[in-house]
mmCIF file of C-alpha atoms in Angstrom:
data_model
loop_
_atom_site.group_PDB
_atom_site.id
_atom_site.type_symbol
_atom_site.label_atom_id
_atom_site.label_comp_id
_atom_site.label_asym_id
_atom_site.label_seq_id
_atom_site.Cartn_x
_atom_site.Cartn_y
_atom_site.Cartn_z
ATOM 1 C CA UNK Q 1 25.098 -36.988 -15.298
ATOM 2 C CA UNK Q 2 25.644 -40.244 -13.503
ATOM 3 C CA UNK Q 3 23.012 -42.901 -13.974
ATOM 4 C CA UNK Q 4 21.768 -45.656 -11.792
ATOM 5 C CA UNK Q 5 20.242 -48.535 -13.693
ATOM 6 C CA UNK Q 6 17.389 -49.956 -11.709
ATOM 7 C CA UNK Q 7 15.712 -53.224 -12.631
ATOM 8 C CA UNK Q 8 13.210 -54.486 -13.226
ATOM 9 C CA UNK Q 9 11.188 -51.440 -14.247
ATOM 10 C CA UNK Q 10 8.011 -53.121 -13.072
ATOM 11 C CA UNK Q 11 6.895 -56.404 -11.615
ATOM 12 C CA UNK Q 12 3.653 -58.169 -10.870
ATOM 13 C CA UNK Q 13 3.768 -60.774 -8.134
ATOM 14 C CA UNK Q 14 1.368 -62.890 -6.144
ATOM 15 C CA UNK Q 15 0.818 -62.085 -2.494
ATOM 16 C CA UNK Q 16 3.201 -64.132 -0.390
ATOM 17 C CA UNK Q 17 5.974 -64.268 -2.973
ATOM 18 C CA UNK Q 18 9.449 -62.891 -2.415
ATOM 19 C CA UNK Q 19 10.666 -59.926 -4.470
ATOM 20 C CA UNK Q 20 14.131 -58.951 -5.621
ATOM 21 C CA UNK Q 21 15.231 -55.764 -7.326
ATOM 22 C CA UNK Q 22 18.590 -54.180 -7.937
ATOM 23 C CA UNK Q 23 20.435 -51.068 -8.831
ATOM 24 C CA UNK Q 24 23.699 -50.956 -10.775
ATOM 25 C CA UNK Q 25 26.127 -48.337 -11.974
ATOM 26 C CA UNK Q 26 29.437 -48.051 -13.743
ATOM 27 C CA UNK Q 27 30.613 -45.777 -10.917
ATOM 28 C CA UNK Q 28 31.490 -46.470 -7.312
ATOM 29 C CA UNK Q 29 29.118 -45.160 -4.657
ATOM 30 C CA UNK Q 30 29.844 -44.727 -0.965
ATOM 31 C CA UNK Q 31 26.199 -44.654 0.149
ATOM 32 C CA UNK Q 32 23.157 -46.565 -1.036
ATOM 33 C CA UNK Q 33 19.618 -45.719 0.005
ATOM 34 C CA UNK Q 34 16.330 -47.404 -0.779
ATOM 35 C CA UNK Q 35 13.030 -45.519 -0.836
ATOM 36 C CA UNK Q 36 9.383 -46.433 -1.363
ATOM 37 C CA UNK Q 37 6.865 -44.068 -2.874
ATOM 38 C CA UNK Q 38 3.111 -44.469 -2.849
ATOM 39 C CA UNK Q 39 0.766 -42.502 -5.126
ATOM 40 C CA UNK Q 40 0.435 -38.854 -4.203
ATOM 41 C CA UNK Q 41 3.134 -38.998 -1.541
ATOM 42 C CA UNK Q 42 6.814 -38.289 -1.197
ATOM 43 C CA UNK Q 43 9.444 -41.041 -1.141
ATOM 44 C CA UNK Q 44 9.915 -42.679 2.242
ATOM 45 C CA UNK Q 45 13.337 -43.928 3.299
ATOM 46 C CA UNK Q 46 13.394 -47.675 3.898
ATOM 47 C CA UNK Q 47 17.037 -48.632 4.344
ATOM 48 C CA UNK Q 48 20.412 -46.860 4.307
ATOM 49 C CA UNK Q 49 23.706 -48.638 3.567
ATOM 50 C CA UNK Q 50 27.173 -47.203 4.151
ATOM 51 C CA UNK Q 51 29.731 -50.016 3.827
ATOM 52 C CA UNK Q 52 30.577 -52.382 1.005
ATOM 53 C CA UNK Q 53 29.115 -55.796 1.762
ATOM 54 C CA UNK Q 54 26.747 -54.413 4.394
ATOM 55 C CA UNK Q 55 23.470 -56.301 4.757
ATOM 56 C CA UNK Q 56 20.657 -54.484 6.562
ATOM 57 C CA UNK Q 57 17.095 -55.497 7.322
ATOM 58 C CA UNK Q 58 13.968 -53.535 8.081
ATOM 59 C CA UNK Q 59 11.171 -55.968 8.849
ATOM 60 C CA UNK Q 60 10.540 -58.026 5.718
ATOM 61 C CA UNK Q 61 12.923 -55.871 3.707
ATOM 62 C CA UNK Q 62 16.601 -56.655 3.317
ATOM 63 C CA UNK Q 63 19.105 -54.599 1.347
ATOM 64 C CA UNK Q 64 22.744 -55.154 0.541
ATOM 65 C CA UNK Q 65 25.566 -52.828 -0.447
ATOM 66 C CA UNK Q 66 27.387 -54.644 -3.245
ATOM 67 C CA UNK Q 67 30.976 -55.645 -2.579
ATOM 68 C CA UNK Q 68 32.151 -53.794 -5.711
ATOM 69 C CA UNK Q 69 30.359 -50.652 -4.457
ATOM 70 C CA UNK Q 70 28.721 -50.371 -7.873
ATOM 71 C CA UNK Q 71 25.460 -52.065 -7.022
ATOM 72 C CA UNK Q 72 22.831 -52.650 -4.378
ATOM 73 C CA UNK Q 73 19.968 -55.080 -3.936
ATOM 74 C CA UNK Q 74 16.618 -54.951 -2.196
ATOM 75 C CA UNK Q 75 14.626 -58.029 -1.268
ATOM 76 C CA UNK Q 76 11.103 -58.152 0.097
ATOM 77 C CA UNK Q 77 9.989 -61.402 1.658
ATOM 78 C CA UNK Q 78 6.423 -62.701 1.790
ATOM 79 C CA UNK Q 79 4.915 -59.761 -0.055
ATOM 80 C CA UNK Q 80 1.601 -58.275 1.051
ATOM 81 C CA UNK Q 81 -0.779 -55.879 -0.741
ATOM 82 C CA UNK Q 82 0.549 -52.826 1.109
ATOM 83 C CA UNK Q 83 3.974 -53.401 -0.470
ATOM 84 C CA UNK Q 84 2.547 -51.895 -3.663
ATOM 85 C CA UNK Q 85 4.414 -48.805 -4.752
ATOM 86 C CA UNK Q 86 7.491 -47.588 -6.555
ATOM 87 C CA UNK Q 87 10.847 -48.462 -5.051
ATOM 88 C CA UNK Q 88 13.787 -46.161 -5.745
ATOM 89 C CA UNK Q 89 17.450 -46.651 -5.153
ATOM 90 C CA UNK Q 90 19.720 -43.680 -4.568
ATOM 91 C CA UNK Q 91 23.460 -43.401 -4.242
ATOM 92 C CA UNK Q 92 25.992 -40.852 -3.192
ATOM 93 C CA UNK Q 93 29.136 -40.557 -5.275
ATOM 94 C CA UNK Q 94 32.424 -40.063 -3.424
ATOM 95 C CA UNK Q 95 33.063 -36.344 -3.126
ATOM 96 C CA UNK Q 96 29.538 -35.403 -4.145
ATOM 97 C CA UNK Q 97 29.023 -31.768 -3.234
ATOM 98 C CA UNK Q 98 26.650 -31.157 -0.329
ATOM 99 C CA UNK Q 99 25.871 -34.863 -0.171
ATOM 100 C CA UNK Q 100 23.923 -34.894 -3.430
ATOM 101 C CA UNK Q 101 22.199 -38.128 -4.323
ATOM 102 C CA UNK Q 102 21.717 -39.797 -7.698
ATOM 103 C CA UNK Q 103 18.423 -41.646 -8.113
ATOM 104 C CA UNK Q 104 17.376 -44.657 -10.127
ATOM 105 C CA UNK Q 105 14.147 -44.479 -12.134
ATOM 106 C CA UNK Q 106 12.307 -46.865 -9.883
ATOM 107 C CA UNK Q 107 10.777 -50.325 -9.822
ATOM 108 C CA UNK Q 108 6.988 -50.348 -9.806
ATOM 109 C CA UNK Q 109 5.704 -53.229 -7.699
ATOM 110 C CA UNK Q 110 2.200 -54.612 -8.031
ATOM 111 C CA UNK Q 111 0.957 -57.319 -5.670
ATOM 112 C CA UNK Q 112 -1.908 -59.543 -6.727
ATOM 113 C CA UNK Q 113 -3.982 -60.678 -3.730
ATOM 114 C CA UNK W 1 8.063 -37.675 10.055
ATOM 115 C CA UNK W 2 10.968 -35.285 9.421
ATOM 116 C CA UNK W 3 8.826 -32.185 9.961
ATOM 117 C CA UNK W 4 8.765 -31.077 6.326
ATOM 118 C CA UNK W 5 5.832 -29.253 4.806
ATOM 119 C CA UNK W 6 5.420 -27.967 1.279
ATOM 120 C CA UNK W 7 3.045 -25.319 0.031
ATOM 121 C CA UNK W 8 1.005 -25.162 -1.995
ATOM 122 C CA UNK W 9 0.306 -28.865 -2.487
ATOM 123 C CA UNK W 10 -1.332 -28.272 -5.848
ATOM 124 C CA UNK W 11 -1.124 -25.355 -8.236
ATOM 125 C CA UNK W 12 -2.328 -24.628 -11.729
ATOM 126 C CA UNK W 13 -0.853 -21.627 -13.460
ATOM 127 C CA UNK W 14 -0.446 -20.160 -16.911
ATOM 128 C CA UNK W 15 2.631 -19.977 -19.073
ATOM 129 C CA UNK W 16 4.691 -16.893 -18.355
ATOM 130 C CA UNK W 17 3.529 -16.329 -14.798
ATOM 131 C CA UNK W 18 5.909 -16.434 -11.819
ATOM 132 C CA UNK W 19 5.461 -19.223 -9.301
ATOM 133 C CA UNK W 20 7.033 -19.730 -5.880
ATOM 134 C CA UNK W 21 6.981 -23.001 -4.001
ATOM 135 C CA UNK W 22 7.800 -23.133 -0.319
ATOM 136 C CA UNK W 23 9.493 -25.816 1.722
ATOM 137 C CA UNK W 24 9.407 -25.488 5.489
ATOM 138 C CA UNK W 25 11.214 -27.628 8.061
ATOM 139 C CA UNK W 26 10.851 -27.566 11.822
ATOM 140 C CA UNK W 27 14.156 -29.171 12.856
ATOM 141 C CA UNK W 28 16.854 -26.682 11.722
ATOM 142 C CA UNK W 29 18.693 -29.025 9.380
ATOM 143 C CA UNK W 30 21.439 -27.435 7.369
ATOM 144 C CA UNK W 31 21.011 -29.137 3.997
ATOM 145 C CA UNK W 32 17.863 -28.767 1.906
ATOM 146 C CA UNK W 33 17.148 -29.881 -1.657
ATOM 147 C CA UNK W 34 14.595 -29.299 -4.397
ATOM 148 C CA UNK W 35 13.831 -32.125 -6.838
ATOM 149 C CA UNK W 36 11.419 -32.562 -9.680
ATOM 150 C CA UNK W 37 9.875 -35.899 -10.554
ATOM 151 C CA UNK W 38 8.714 -36.746 -14.045
ATOM 152 C CA UNK W 39 7.669 -40.030 -15.647
ATOM 153 C CA UNK W 40 10.662 -41.755 -17.173
ATOM 154 C CA UNK W 41 13.166 -39.513 -15.424
ATOM 155 C CA UNK W 42 12.849 -40.298 -11.759
ATOM 156 C CA UNK W 43 13.963 -37.669 -9.264
ATOM 157 C CA UNK W 44 16.269 -34.962 -10.540
ATOM 158 C CA UNK W 45 17.984 -32.334 -8.424
ATOM 159 C CA UNK W 46 17.123 -28.718 -9.249
ATOM 160 C CA UNK W 47 18.923 -26.721 -6.560
ATOM 161 C CA UNK W 48 20.217 -27.314 -3.084
ATOM 162 C CA UNK W 49 21.219 -25.314 -0.036
ATOM 163 C CA UNK W 50 23.947 -25.939 2.507
ATOM 164 C CA UNK W 51 23.027 -23.059 4.811
ATOM 165 C CA UNK W 52 21.322 -19.713 5.021
ATOM 166 C CA UNK W 53 22.032 -17.807 1.805
ATOM 167 C CA UNK W 54 24.228 -20.687 0.581
ATOM 168 C CA UNK W 55 22.740 -22.341 -2.484
ATOM 169 C CA UNK W 56 23.971 -24.065 -5.606
ATOM 170 C CA UNK W 57 22.693 -25.544 -8.844
ATOM 171 C CA UNK W 58 21.743 -29.133 -9.426
ATOM 172 C CA UNK W 59 21.303 -31.179 -12.565
ATOM 173 C CA UNK W 60 18.244 -29.340 -13.978
ATOM 174 C CA UNK W 61 18.490 -25.778 -12.681
ATOM 175 C CA UNK W 62 17.678 -23.821 -15.863
ATOM 176 C CA UNK W 63 14.519 -21.740 -15.398
ATOM 177 C CA UNK W 64 14.596 -22.022 -11.615
ATOM 178 C CA UNK W 65 15.980 -19.931 -8.794
ATOM 179 C CA UNK W 66 16.036 -20.503 -5.062
ATOM 180 C CA UNK W 67 16.413 -18.532 -1.884
ATOM 181 C CA UNK W 68 17.079 -19.376 1.723
ATOM 182 C CA UNK W 69 16.876 -16.431 4.066
ATOM 183 C CA UNK W 70 16.052 -18.558 7.120
ATOM 184 C CA UNK W 71 17.189 -22.026 8.116
ATOM 185 C CA UNK W 72 13.660 -23.357 8.106
ATOM 186 C CA UNK W 73 12.515 -22.108 4.696
ATOM 187 C CA UNK W 74 13.772 -22.965 1.213
ATOM 188 C CA UNK W 75 11.923 -21.302 -1.662
ATOM 189 C CA UNK W 76 11.877 -22.430 -5.287
ATOM 190 C CA UNK W 77 10.878 -19.834 -7.873
ATOM 191 C CA UNK W 78 9.935 -20.251 -11.491
ATOM 192 C CA UNK W 79 10.426 -16.727 -12.824
ATOM 193 C CA UNK W 80 8.326 -17.350 -15.931
ATOM 194 C CA UNK W 81 6.653 -20.747 -15.896
ATOM 195 C CA UNK W 82 6.694 -22.909 -19.025
ATOM 196 C CA UNK W 83 4.747 -26.056 -19.846
ATOM 197 C CA UNK W 84 7.944 -28.097 -19.555
ATOM 198 C CA UNK W 85 7.985 -27.219 -15.866
ATOM 199 C CA UNK W 86 4.767 -29.117 -15.258
ATOM 200 C CA UNK W 87 5.915 -31.668 -12.729
ATOM 201 C CA UNK W 88 5.776 -32.831 -9.154
ATOM 202 C CA UNK W 89 8.257 -30.963 -6.983
ATOM 203 C CA UNK W 90 9.724 -32.443 -3.840
ATOM 204 C CA UNK W 91 11.722 -30.824 -1.109
ATOM 205 C CA UNK W 92 14.126 -32.920 0.934
ATOM 206 C CA UNK W 93 16.340 -32.404 3.960
ATOM 207 C CA UNK W 94 19.492 -34.158 5.053
ATOM 208 C CA UNK W 95 19.193 -35.065 8.696
ATOM 209 C CA UNK W 96 22.751 -36.124 9.522
ATOM 210 C CA UNK W 97 24.874 -33.333 10.944
ATOM 211 C CA UNK W 98 28.185 -34.592 9.711
ATOM 212 C CA UNK W 99 30.364 -37.458 8.594
ATOM 213 C CA UNK W 100 29.469 -39.663 5.691
ATOM 214 C CA UNK W 101 25.889 -40.333 6.694
ATOM 215 C CA UNK W 102 23.492 -38.988 4.127
ATOM 216 C CA UNK W 103 19.873 -39.816 4.792
ATOM 217 C CA UNK W 104 17.518 -37.517 2.960
ATOM 218 C CA UNK W 105 13.875 -37.240 3.924
ATOM 219 C CA UNK W 106 11.232 -35.917 1.583
ATOM 220 C CA UNK W 107 8.249 -33.647 1.909
ATOM 221 C CA UNK W 108 4.805 -34.535 0.527
ATOM 222 C CA UNK W 109 5.342 -32.783 -2.806
ATOM 223 C CA UNK W 110 3.729 -30.026 -4.843
ATOM 224 C CA UNK W 111 1.960 -30.890 -8.063
ATOM 225 C CA UNK W 112 2.394 -27.994 -10.495
ATOM 226 C CA UNK W 113 0.554 -27.721 -13.785
ATOM 227 C CA UNK W 114 1.519 -25.011 -16.255
ATOM 228 C CA UNK W 115 -1.097 -24.437 -18.947
#
């Protein structure tokens, strides 16, 4: 099936630093979603993007829908310890039956106080 | 909170036994999905439903069946559990009623161990 390449796989940062992660594909997507998952819980939707070039913020989080429609980026500014978790990107292919999503394998974020 | 509950939250079973996982929603959304999550694989779609009695296969449907007799409940059944089905199972719902908007919200998950 289709794959989303998410990078980096993991990152260790100091509290207060900014974080960037991305998701790329060889296919065009018409929706990009970013989720965060904490241990023992389900993924929580952070940001949804629906138009190429769209830039959307949610507090300290900012995500962009790549202009080529083949990638998306998530930035976290001034990281804090509660940002720890796994961040997943997800995309919907044009014509995907019943709005199925394809998921990346996640970026595991660790924040050092 | 999208009003999604999953039961049981944890289950340990033996190879060859049948297992049914339940997903319940309180908001009458049309689309529901079952995923499994495994290290190194991320979230993979097992089955999905687009209405009562309307279901279809996802990427990893072998060994699984589903049923949806009511809008609010989506059941995932492992007819004869195998160790390869040890995983964390998540139910999700799509909250948008139409158009191109596709925001899926997830339940808390069921951790299944098959011995």
